[in-house]
mmCIF file of N, CA and C in Angstrom:
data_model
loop_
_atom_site.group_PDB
_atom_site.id
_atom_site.type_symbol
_atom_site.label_atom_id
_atom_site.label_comp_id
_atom_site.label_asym_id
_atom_site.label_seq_id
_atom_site.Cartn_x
_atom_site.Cartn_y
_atom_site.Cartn_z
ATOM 1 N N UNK A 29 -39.449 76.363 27.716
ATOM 2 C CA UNK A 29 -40.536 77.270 28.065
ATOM 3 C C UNK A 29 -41.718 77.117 27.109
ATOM 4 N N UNK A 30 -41.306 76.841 25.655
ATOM 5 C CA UNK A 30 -42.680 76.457 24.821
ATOM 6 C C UNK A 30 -43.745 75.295 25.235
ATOM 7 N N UNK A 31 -42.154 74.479 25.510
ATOM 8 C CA UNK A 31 -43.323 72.986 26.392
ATOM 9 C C UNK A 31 -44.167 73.395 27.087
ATOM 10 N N UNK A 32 -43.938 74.298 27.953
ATOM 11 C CA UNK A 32 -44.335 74.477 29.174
ATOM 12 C C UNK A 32 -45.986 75.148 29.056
ATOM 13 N N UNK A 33 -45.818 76.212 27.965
ATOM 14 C CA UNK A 33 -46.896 77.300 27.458
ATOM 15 C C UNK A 33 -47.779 76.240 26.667
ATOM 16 N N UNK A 34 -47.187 75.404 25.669
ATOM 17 C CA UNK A 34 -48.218 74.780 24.989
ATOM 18 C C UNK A 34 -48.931 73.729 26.047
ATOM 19 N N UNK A 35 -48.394 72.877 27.215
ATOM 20 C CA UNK A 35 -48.805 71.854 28.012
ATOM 21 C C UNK A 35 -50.017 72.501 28.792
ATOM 22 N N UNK A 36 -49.797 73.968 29.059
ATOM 23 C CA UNK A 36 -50.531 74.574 29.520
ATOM 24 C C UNK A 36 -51.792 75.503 29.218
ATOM 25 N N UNK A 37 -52.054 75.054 27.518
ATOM 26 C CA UNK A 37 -52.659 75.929 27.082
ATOM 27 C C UNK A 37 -54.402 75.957 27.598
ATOM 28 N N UNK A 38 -54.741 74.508 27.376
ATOM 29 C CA UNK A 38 -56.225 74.369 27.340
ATOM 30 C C UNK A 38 -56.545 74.994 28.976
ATOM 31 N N UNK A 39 -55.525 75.175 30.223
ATOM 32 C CA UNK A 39 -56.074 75.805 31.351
ATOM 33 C C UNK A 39 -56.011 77.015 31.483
ATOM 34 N N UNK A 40 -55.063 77.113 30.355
ATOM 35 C CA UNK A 40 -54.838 79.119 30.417
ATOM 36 C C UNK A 40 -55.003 79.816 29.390
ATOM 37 N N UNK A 41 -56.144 79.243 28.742
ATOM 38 C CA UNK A 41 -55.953 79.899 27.473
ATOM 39 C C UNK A 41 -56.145 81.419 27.187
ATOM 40 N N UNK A 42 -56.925 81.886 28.295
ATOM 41 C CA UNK A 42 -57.066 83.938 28.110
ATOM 42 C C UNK A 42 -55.627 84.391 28.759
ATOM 43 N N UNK A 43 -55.127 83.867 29.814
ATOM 44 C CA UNK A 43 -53.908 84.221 30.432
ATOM 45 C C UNK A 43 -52.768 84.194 28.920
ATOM 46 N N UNK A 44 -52.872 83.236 28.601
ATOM 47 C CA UNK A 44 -51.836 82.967 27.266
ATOM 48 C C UNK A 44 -51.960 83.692 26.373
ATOM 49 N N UNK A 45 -53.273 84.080 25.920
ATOM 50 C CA UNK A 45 -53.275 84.998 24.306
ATOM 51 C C UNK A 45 -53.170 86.293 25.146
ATOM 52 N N UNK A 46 -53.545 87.061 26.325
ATOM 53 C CA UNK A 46 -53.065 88.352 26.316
ATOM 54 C C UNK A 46 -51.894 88.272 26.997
ATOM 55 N N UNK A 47 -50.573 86.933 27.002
ATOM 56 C CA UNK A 47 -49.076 87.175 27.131
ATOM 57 C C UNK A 47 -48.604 87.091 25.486
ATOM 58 N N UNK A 48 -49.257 86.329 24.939
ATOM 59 C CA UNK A 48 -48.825 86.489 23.741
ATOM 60 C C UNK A 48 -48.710 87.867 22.609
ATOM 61 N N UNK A 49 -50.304 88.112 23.098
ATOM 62 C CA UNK A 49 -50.468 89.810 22.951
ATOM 63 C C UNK A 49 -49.422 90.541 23.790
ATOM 64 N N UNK A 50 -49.295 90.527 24.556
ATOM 65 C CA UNK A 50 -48.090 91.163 24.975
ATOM 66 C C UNK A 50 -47.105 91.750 24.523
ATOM 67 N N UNK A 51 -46.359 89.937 23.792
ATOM 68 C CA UNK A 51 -44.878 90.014 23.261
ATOM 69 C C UNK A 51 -45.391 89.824 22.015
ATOM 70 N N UNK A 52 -46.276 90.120 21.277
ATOM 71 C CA UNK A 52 -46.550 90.990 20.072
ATOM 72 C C UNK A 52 -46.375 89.460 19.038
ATOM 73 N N UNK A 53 -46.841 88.004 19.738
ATOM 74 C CA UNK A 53 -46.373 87.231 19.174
ATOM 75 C C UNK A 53 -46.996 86.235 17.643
ATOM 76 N N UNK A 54 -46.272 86.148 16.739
ATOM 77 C CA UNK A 54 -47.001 86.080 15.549
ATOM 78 C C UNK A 54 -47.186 84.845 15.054
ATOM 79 N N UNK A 55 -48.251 83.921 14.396
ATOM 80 C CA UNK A 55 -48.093 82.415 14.555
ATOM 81 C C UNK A 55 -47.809 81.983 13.122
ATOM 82 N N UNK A 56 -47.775 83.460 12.435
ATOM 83 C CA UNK A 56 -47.027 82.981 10.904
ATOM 84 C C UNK A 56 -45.609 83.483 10.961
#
């Protein structure tokens, strides 16, 4: 599923940071 989110980032990138916002997700 990471593959999937990172392969997909540069087309989804507002869709992605408010799922990430979501699940409260932290990149440190």
């Amino acid at each position: 599923m990471s593959d999937y989110l990172i392969g997909d980032v540069q087309g989804c990138f507002d869709s992605l940071q408010a799922l990430l916002k979501k699940i409260k997700f932290s990149i440190d």
